[in-house]
Coordinates of C-alpha atoms in Angstrom, one line a residue:
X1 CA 37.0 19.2 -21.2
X2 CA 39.5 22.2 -22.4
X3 CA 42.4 19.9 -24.8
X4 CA 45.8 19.9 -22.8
X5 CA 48.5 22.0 -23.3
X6 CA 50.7 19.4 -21.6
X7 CA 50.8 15.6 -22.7
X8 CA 50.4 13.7 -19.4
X9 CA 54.1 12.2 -20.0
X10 CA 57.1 13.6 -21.8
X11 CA 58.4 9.7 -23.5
X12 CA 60.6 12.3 -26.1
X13 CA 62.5 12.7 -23.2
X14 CA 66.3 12.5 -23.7
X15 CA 65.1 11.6 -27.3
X16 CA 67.6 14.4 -28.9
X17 CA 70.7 13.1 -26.8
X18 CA 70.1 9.8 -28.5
X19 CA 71.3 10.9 -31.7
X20 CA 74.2 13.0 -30.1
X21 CA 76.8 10.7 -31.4
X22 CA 75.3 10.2 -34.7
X23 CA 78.3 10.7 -37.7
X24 CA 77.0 13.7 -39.9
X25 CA 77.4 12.2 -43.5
X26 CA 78.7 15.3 -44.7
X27 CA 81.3 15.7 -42.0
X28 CA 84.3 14.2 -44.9
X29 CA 83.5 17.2 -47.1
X30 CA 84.3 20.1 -44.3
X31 CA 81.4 22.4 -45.7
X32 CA 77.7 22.0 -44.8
X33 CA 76.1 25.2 -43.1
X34 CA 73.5 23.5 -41.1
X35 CA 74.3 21.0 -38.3
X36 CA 72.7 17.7 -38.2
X37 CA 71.3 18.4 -34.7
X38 CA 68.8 21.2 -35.9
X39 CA 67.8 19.0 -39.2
X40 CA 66.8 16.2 -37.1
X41 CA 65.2 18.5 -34.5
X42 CA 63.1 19.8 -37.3
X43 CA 62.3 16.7 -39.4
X44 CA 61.7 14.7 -35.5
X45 CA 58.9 17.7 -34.9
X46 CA 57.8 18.2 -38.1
X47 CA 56.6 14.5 -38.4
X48 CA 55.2 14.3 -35.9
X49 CA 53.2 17.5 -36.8
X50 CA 52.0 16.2 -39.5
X51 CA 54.6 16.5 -42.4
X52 CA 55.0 14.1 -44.9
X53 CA 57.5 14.6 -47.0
X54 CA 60.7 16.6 -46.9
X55 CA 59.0 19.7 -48.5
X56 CA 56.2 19.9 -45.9
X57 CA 59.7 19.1 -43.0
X58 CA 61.2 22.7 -44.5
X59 CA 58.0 24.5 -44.9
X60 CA 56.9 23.5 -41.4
X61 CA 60.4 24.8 -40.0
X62 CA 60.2 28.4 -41.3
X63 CA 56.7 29.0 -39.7
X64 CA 58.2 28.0 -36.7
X65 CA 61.4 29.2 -36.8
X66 CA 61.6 31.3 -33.6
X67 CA 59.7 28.5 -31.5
X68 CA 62.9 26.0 -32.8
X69 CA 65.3 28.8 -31.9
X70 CA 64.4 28.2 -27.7
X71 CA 66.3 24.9 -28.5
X72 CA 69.0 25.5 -31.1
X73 CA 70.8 28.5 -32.5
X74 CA 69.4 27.7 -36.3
X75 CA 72.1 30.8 -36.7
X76 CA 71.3 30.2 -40.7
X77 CA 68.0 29.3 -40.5
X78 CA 65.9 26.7 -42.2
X79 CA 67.6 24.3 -44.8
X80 CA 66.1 23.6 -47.5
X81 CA 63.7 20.8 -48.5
X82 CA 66.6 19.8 -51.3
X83 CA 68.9 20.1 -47.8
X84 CA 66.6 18.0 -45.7
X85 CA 66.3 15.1 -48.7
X86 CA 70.2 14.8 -49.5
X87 CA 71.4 14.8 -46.3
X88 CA 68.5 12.2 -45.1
X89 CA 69.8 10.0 -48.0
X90 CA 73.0 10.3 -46.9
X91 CA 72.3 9.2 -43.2
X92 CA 73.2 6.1 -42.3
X93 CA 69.8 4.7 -41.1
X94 CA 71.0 1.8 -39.7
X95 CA 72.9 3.9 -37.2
X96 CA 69.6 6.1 -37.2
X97 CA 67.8 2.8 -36.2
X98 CA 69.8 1.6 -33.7
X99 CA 69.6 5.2 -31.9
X100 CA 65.5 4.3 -32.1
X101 CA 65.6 1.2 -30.5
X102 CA 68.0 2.4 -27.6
X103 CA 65.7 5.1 -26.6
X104 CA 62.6 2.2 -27.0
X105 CA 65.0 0.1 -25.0
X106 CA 65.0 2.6 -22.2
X107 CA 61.0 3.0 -22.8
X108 CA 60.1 -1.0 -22.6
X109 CA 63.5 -2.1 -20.4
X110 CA 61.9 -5.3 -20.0
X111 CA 59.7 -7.3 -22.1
X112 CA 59.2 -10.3 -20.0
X113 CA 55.6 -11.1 -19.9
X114 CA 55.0 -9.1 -22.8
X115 CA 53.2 -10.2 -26.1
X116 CA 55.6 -9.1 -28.8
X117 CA 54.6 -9.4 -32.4
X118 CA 56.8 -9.5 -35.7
X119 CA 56.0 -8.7 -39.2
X120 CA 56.4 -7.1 -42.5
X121 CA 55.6 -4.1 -44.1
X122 CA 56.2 -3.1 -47.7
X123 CA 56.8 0.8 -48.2
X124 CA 55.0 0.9 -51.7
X125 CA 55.8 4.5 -52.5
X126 CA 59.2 3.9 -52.4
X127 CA 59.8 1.7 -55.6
X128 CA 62.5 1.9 -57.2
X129 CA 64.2 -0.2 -60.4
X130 CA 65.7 -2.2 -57.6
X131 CA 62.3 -2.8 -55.9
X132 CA 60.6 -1.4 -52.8
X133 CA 62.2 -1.1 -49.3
X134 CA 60.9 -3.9 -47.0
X135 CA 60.5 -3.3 -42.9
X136 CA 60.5 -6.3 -40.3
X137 CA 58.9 -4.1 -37.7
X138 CA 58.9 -6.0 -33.8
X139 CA 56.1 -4.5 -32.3
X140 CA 54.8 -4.2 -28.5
X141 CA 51.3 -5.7 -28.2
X142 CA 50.9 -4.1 -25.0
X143 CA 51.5 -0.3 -25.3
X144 CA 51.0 -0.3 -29.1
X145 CA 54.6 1.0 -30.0
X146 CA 57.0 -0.1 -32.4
X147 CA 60.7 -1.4 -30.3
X148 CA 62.3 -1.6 -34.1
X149 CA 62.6 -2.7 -37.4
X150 CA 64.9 -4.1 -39.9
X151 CA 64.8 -3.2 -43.6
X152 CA 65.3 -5.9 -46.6
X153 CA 64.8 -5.1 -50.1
X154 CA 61.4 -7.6 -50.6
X155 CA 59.1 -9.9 -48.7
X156 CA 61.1 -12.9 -49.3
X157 CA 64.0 -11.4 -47.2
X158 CA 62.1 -11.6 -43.9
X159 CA 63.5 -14.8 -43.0
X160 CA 67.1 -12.9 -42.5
X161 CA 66.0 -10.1 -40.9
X162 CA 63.6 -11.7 -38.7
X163 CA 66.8 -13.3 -36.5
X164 CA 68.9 -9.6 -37.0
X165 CA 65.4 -8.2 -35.3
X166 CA 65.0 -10.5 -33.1
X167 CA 68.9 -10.5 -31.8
X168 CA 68.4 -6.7 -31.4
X169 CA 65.7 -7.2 -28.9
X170 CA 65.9 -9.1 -24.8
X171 CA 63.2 -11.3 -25.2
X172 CA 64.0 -12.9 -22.2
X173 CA 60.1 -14.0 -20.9
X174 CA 58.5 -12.6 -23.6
X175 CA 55.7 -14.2 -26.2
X176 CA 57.0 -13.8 -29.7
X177 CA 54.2 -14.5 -32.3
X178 CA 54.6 -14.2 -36.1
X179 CA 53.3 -16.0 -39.6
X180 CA 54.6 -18.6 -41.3
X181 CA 57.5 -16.8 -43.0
X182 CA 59.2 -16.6 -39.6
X183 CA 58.3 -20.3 -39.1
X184 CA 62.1 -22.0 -39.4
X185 CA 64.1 -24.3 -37.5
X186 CA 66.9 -21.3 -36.8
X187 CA 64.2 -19.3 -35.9
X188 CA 62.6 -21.4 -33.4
X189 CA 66.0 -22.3 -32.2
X190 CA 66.9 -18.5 -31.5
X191 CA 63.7 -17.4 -29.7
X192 CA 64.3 -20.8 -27.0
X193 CA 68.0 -19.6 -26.6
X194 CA 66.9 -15.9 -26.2
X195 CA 64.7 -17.0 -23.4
X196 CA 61.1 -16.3 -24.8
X197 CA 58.0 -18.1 -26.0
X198 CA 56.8 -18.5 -29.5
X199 CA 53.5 -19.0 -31.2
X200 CA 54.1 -19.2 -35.2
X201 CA 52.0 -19.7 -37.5
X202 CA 52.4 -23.5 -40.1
X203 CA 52.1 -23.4 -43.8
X204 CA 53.3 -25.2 -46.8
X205 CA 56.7 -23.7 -46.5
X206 CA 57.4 -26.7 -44.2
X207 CA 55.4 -29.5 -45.8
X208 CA 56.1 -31.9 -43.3
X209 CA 55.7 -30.3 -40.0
X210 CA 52.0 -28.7 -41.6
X211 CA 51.1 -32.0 -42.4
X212 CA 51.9 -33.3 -39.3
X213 CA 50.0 -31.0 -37.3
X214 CA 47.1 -30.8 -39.6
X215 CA 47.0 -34.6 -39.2
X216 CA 47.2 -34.6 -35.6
X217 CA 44.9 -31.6 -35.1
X218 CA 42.0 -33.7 -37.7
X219 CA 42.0 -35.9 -35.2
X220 CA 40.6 -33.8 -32.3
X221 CA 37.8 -35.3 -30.1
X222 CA 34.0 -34.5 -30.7
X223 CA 34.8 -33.0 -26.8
X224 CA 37.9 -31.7 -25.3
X225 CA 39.1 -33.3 -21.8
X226 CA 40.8 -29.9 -20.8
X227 CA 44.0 -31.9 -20.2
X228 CA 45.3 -32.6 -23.5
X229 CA 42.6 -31.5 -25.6
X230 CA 41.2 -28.1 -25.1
X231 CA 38.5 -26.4 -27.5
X232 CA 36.8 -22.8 -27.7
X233 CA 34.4 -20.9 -29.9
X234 CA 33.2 -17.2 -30.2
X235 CA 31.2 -15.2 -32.4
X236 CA 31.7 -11.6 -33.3
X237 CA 29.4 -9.2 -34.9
X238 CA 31.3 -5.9 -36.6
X239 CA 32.5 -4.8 -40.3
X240 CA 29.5 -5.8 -42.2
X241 CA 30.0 -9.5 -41.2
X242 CA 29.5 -12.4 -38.4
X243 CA 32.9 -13.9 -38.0
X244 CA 32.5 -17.1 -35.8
X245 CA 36.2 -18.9 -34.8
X246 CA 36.6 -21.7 -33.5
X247 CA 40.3 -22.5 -31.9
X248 CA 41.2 -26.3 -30.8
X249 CA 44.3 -27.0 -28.7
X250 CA 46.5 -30.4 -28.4
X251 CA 49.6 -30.3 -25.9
X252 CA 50.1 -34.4 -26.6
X253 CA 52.2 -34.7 -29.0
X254 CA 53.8 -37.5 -28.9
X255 CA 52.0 -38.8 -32.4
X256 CA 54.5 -36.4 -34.2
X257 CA 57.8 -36.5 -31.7
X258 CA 59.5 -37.5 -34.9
X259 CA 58.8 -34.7 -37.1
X260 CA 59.3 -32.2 -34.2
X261 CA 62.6 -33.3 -33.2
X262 CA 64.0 -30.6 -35.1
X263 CA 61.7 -27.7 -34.0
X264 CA 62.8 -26.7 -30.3
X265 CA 60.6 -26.4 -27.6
X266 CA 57.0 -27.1 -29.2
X267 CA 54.7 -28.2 -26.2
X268 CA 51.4 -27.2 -28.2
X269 CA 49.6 -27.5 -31.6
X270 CA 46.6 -25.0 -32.6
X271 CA 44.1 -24.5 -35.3
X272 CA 41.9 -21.8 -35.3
X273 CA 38.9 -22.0 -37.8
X274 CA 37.6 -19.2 -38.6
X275 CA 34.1 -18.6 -40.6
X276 CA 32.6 -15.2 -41.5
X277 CA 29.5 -14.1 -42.6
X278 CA 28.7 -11.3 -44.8
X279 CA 25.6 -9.3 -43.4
X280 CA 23.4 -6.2 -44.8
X281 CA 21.0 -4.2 -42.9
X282 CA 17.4 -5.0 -43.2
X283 CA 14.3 -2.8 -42.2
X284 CA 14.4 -4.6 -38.6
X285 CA 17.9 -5.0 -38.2
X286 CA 21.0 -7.0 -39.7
X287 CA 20.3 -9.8 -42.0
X288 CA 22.6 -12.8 -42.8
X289 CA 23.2 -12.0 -47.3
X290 CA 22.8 -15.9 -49.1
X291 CA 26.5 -15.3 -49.9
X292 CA 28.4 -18.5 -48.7
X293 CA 30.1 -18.3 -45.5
X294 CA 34.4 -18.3 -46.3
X295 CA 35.6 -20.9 -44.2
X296 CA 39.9 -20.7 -42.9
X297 CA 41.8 -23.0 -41.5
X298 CA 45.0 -21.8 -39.8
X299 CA 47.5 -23.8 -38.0
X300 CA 50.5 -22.8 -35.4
X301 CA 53.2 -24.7 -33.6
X302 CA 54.0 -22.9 -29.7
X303 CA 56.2 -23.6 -27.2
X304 CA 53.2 -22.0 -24.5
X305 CA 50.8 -24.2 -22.8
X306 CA 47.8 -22.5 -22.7
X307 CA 44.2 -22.6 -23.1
X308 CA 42.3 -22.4 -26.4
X309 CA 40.9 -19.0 -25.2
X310 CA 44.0 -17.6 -24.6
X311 CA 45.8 -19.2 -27.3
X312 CA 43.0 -17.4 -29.4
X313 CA 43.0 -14.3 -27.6
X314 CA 46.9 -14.1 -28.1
X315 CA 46.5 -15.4 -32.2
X316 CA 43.9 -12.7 -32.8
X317 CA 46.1 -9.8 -30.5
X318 CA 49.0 -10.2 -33.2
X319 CA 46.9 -9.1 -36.1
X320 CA 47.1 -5.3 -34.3
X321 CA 50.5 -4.9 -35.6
X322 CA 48.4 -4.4 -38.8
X323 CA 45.8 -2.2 -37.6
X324 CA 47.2 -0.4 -35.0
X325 CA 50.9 0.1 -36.6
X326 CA 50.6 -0.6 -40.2
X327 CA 46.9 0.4 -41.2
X328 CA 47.8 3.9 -38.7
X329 CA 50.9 4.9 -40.6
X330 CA 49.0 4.0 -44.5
X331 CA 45.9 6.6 -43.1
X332 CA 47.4 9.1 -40.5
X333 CA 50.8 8.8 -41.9
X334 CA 50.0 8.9 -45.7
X335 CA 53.2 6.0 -45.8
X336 CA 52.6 4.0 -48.8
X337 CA 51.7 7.3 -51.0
X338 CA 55.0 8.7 -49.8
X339 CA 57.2 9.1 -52.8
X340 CA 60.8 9.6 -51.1
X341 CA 63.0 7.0 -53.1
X342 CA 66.5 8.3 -52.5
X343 CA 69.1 6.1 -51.1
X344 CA 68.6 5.9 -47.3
X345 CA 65.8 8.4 -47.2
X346 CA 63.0 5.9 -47.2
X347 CA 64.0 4.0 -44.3
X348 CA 65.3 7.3 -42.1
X349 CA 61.7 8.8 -42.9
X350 CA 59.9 5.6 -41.6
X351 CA 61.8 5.7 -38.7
X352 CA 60.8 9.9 -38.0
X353 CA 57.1 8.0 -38.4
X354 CA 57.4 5.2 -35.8
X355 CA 59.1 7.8 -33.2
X356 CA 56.2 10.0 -34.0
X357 CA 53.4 7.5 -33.6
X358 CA 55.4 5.9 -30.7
X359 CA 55.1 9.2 -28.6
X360 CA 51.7 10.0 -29.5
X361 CA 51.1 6.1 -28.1
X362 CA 53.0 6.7 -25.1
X363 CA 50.8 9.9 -24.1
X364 CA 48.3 8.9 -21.8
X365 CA 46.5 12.4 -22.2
X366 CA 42.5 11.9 -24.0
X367 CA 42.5 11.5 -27.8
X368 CA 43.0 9.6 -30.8
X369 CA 46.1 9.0 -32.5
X370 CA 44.8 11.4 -35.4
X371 CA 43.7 14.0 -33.1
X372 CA 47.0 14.0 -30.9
X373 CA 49.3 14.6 -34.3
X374 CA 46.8 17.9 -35.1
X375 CA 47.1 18.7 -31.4
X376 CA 50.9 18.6 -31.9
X377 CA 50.5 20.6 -35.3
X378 CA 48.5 23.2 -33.3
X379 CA 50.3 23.6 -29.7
X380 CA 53.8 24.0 -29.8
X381 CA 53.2 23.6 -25.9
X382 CA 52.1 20.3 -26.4
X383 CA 54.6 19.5 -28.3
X384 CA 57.4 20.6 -26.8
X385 CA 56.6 18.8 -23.6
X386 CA 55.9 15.3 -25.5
X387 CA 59.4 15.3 -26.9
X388 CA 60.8 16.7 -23.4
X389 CA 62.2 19.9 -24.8
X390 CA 63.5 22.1 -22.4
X391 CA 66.2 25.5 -23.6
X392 CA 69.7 23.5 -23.6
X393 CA 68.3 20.2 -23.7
X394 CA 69.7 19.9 -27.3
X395 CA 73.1 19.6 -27.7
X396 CA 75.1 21.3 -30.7
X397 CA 78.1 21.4 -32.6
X398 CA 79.0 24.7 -34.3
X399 CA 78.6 24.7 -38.3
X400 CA 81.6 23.4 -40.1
X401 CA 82.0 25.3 -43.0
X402 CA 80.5 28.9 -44.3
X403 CA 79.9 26.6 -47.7

């Protein structure tokens, strides 16, 4: 098969308009000799090219200068990587962020039926004296793209972004799932009046509602009736280990009405058990090692009603939000090595990652993720026609000042 010049879908399209009405930070000064329309053109492609910081985003836009020029005038040319970095840190990325998740919006215009998962992300390269800048990132199960993120300043703050995400997003028939830092009474209480279903995972952060379901879920039958009791087991084989898990499923819960008066909606309880094995290979095949096997217990309140299959289908489905979005952007992306610091920079730099690895996701042409960023590093075909680019599909506004 000869590699396409063409991705099988343009989802860039209209991408560019979307930041049309963007405020260019500099616009209070009068004097900046490169509009914000061609640095964002050049940073959007040059991410998604493979460019990791803002020196690689300069760089990549004098080699291809005259293929940017079908586009936008770039009457001055390139800015430079010192351009690119201060003008990025000036950027209001919440405003950059919001012109994201409106063109995601238009991608994913409705989630109902949809499994959408929320959870953290700590961009480690970007520590500062003030800490490292946090992401809440709501990501689609289903297409494996990211419909947006919130940023706090450490872990801890999740549990006021998570509603700021969440409010950002029509949820309306949707299954939200998320860990235990999301599990709170407000939080509950905004997913039921946004319309969607939740599964949420129980920890110590609520002593009384874990202990309540632990309690409740200890007492499950030696055999489930498939009415209020239901029970599954599976056993994987992968990774250099057996994982066995077993998920158990209670929708009567009138034994702990009391301590779930306060937690909208819950018509289900879960535990899944999990147990994994380490193996080695032996001279006829895989071998169990005489390490012990790590037994965990996990617990989750839901306002589904579901089997234990699917409950564990759904439970083990969330964890791609680390494999397939955060594990992608640490490898392919290089994100946690990334040493931009500067003001807003961080957070308008992981957004120019998400809307790269978003588009790649979106491209139903053959190839991995890796192999579709070279492809766009190599093709400027390719490229062009997965951000939709057509001469005079770009807006711009002349240059302000000869400063």
């Amino acid at each position: 098969d000869t590699m396409p010049d063409h991705p099988t879908a343009a989802p860039g399209d209209k991408l560019m308009q979307r930041f049309e009405d963007l405020d260019d930070p500099r616009r209070q000064s009068g004097r900046f000799q490169y509009p914000l329309q061609e640095l964002l053109l050049t940073a959007l492609c040059a991410v998604a090219a493979g460019a990791e910081d803002w020196v690689d985003v300069s760089e990549w836009g004098e080699f291809k200068l005259e293929w940017l020029r079908r586009f936008l005038p770039f009457e001055r040319g390139i800015a430079s990587h010192d351009t690119f970095s201060r003008v990025f840190a000036m950027l209001d990325s919440v405003r950059f962020e919001a012109c994201f998740r409106s063109w995601m919006a238009q991608i994913c215009p409705s989630l109902a039926q949809e499994h959408i998962a929320i959870d953290g992300k700590t961009l480690r390269g970007s520590r500062t004296a003030d800490g490292a800048l946090h992401l809440v990132t709501a990501w689609h199960c289903g297409k494996g793209v990211t419909l947006g993120q919130i940023r706090t300043q450490a872990k801890s703050n999740e549990i006021t972004a998570i509603p700021e995400l969440l409010a950002g997003l029509d949820l309306r028939g949707a299954t939200v799932t998320m860990d235990a830092m999301g599990c709170q009474k407000a939080i509950v209480q905004q997913l039921v009046d946004q319309g969607a279903g939740y599964i949420i995972g129980v920890k110590n952060n609520q002593p009384t509602l874990a202990q309540a379901v632990q309690g409740l879920l200890e007492q499950a039958p030696a055999r489930a009736d498939g009415r209020t009791w239901h029970e599954h087991s599976e056993t994987d084989k992968g990774h250099g280990r057996i994982e066995t898990r077993r998920c158990v499923v209670c929708h009567d819960l009138s034994a702990i009405a009391p301590v779930l008066q306060d937690w909208p909606g819950v018509r289900s309880v879960v535990l899944v058990q999990s147990t994994r094995q380490p193996v080695r290979s032996g001279r006829f095949g895989p071998r169990s090692t005489e390490q012990a096997p790590e037994p965990s217990w996990r617990y989750y309140i839901s306002s589904e009603v579901l089997d234990a299959q699917t409950f564990n289908a759904t439970i083990r489905a969330h964890w791609a939000i680390e494999n397939d979005c955060h594990w992608v952007l640490d490898v392919n992306y290089r994100e946690d090595a990334c040493l931009i610091r500067r003001d807003h920079g961080p957070h308008n730099m992981a957004t120019l990652r998400r809307i790269a690895q978003n588009q790649i996701k979106l491209d139903a042409s053959k190839g991995s993720q890796k192999t579709k960023r070279k492809r766009m590093g190599w093709s400027d075909d390719y490229l062009q026609g997965l951000f939709g680019l057509t001469p005079g599909s770009v807006s711009h506004a002349q240059t302000s000042s000869d400063g």
